[in-house]
Amino acid sequence: MKQDIVRRYRGNPILTKSAIPYPVETVHNAAVVKHGDEYIMLFRSHLRTGRSIIGLARGTDGFHFTADPEPFLTPARDGLFAEYEEYGVEDPRVTLIEGEYLITYSAYSRNGVRIALAKTRDFKHIERVSLITQADYRNVVIFPEKFDGLYARLDRPHSEISPWSIWISYSPDLRFWGESRLIMRPEQYHWDQMKIGPGAPPIRTDQGWLSIYHGVFPTMDGSVYRLGVALHDLQDPARIIGVCDSWIIQPEDPWEVTGYVHNVVFTCGAVAEPDGTVKIYWGGADTVMCVGEANLSDLVALCLDPSSARGAAH
Ligand code: BMA
């Protein structure tokens, strides 16, 4: 039998609400990074109000995690951030750049959803920096390197005219972002036809930046969230070199098929290991956290090989 491109960890799900020392209903859509000897996981949890907070769990092997006694990030209580986080904080992504971990997360309020940026060096002290989008944006992932002196991010604005697509934007200082362009759109009558969005922060490989993104397909039984891969040019990340035509993982395990939202695998983080593998973390059915492993070179090949790639520039 042909081996799956993403090898699910046999111990999935790796983190569930029963392991969290404060009351939560879900543990999902987590960012994961290596910090010193530890893997740090920032996960989203629904409270019984239906609003979300962000917790922290840590471990040493990337598979076993223990949650800290208190949540990591809850809605701000005063100032500008309070105004925009009133309905909760969701789906964190973390990028290490120049010694600082940049955390982007969705801030929900009566004004809509926008993206906030916070930073930390040690996952103890966290500083909110700026609200870096207007309303109707989600899924901001920052590249771990600058391009011609500018920070770069992939993002996903909402539109009533165009299917929701992946855009790129640049910034000199992480506060002011511009030069925005649409760089990848959903494909008609295809697993990602309804909308796509950035997932894990891009990973540098010799052949390009590997982006693991999500794509959504509408069915008579609701939407199905799956993950795909695309490769961006190393010097010019706005240039897509190749996209795998197929998804790399779809909801199959019972905790991915059934849960708070059925049929969802959704990633906010992946960790590239020195041995050429990558640990991909995903939320199952917006309820639990899962992990799987893949070879980076296999994912790159899927984007580039004529037998599996969709081709250049969508
Ligand atoms: C998206 C976001 C994600 C969620 C997914 C599936 O729109 O809300 O946080 O995992 O839907 O419900």
Short mmCIF file of C-alpha atoms in Angstrom, two decimals, residues 44 61 78 88 93 106 110 149 161 169 187 190 246 262:
data_model
loop_
_atom_site.label_atom_id
_atom_site.label_comp_id
_atom_site.label_asym_id
_atom_site.label_seq_id
_atom_site.Cartn_x
_atom_site.Cartn_y
_atom_site.Cartn_z
CA ARG A 44 -7.19 28.15 20.89
CA ASP A 61 9.28 15.72 21.95
CA ASP A 78 -8.56 48.13 28.42
CA GLY A 88 -12.37 36.73 21.79
CA ARG A 93 0.44 31.84 14.47
CA SER A 106 -7.62 36.95 15.12
CA ARG A 110 -18.62 43.96 17.30
CA GLY A 149 14.61 44.98 4.29
CA ILE A 161 -16.82 39.70 -5.16
CA SER A 169 1.75 42.37 2.08
CA GLU A 187 -9.49 26.64 -8.17
CA HIS A 190 -11.67 21.60 -6.96
CA SER A 246 -4.31 17.44 -4.42
CA HIS A 262 -17.56 18.52 11.57
#
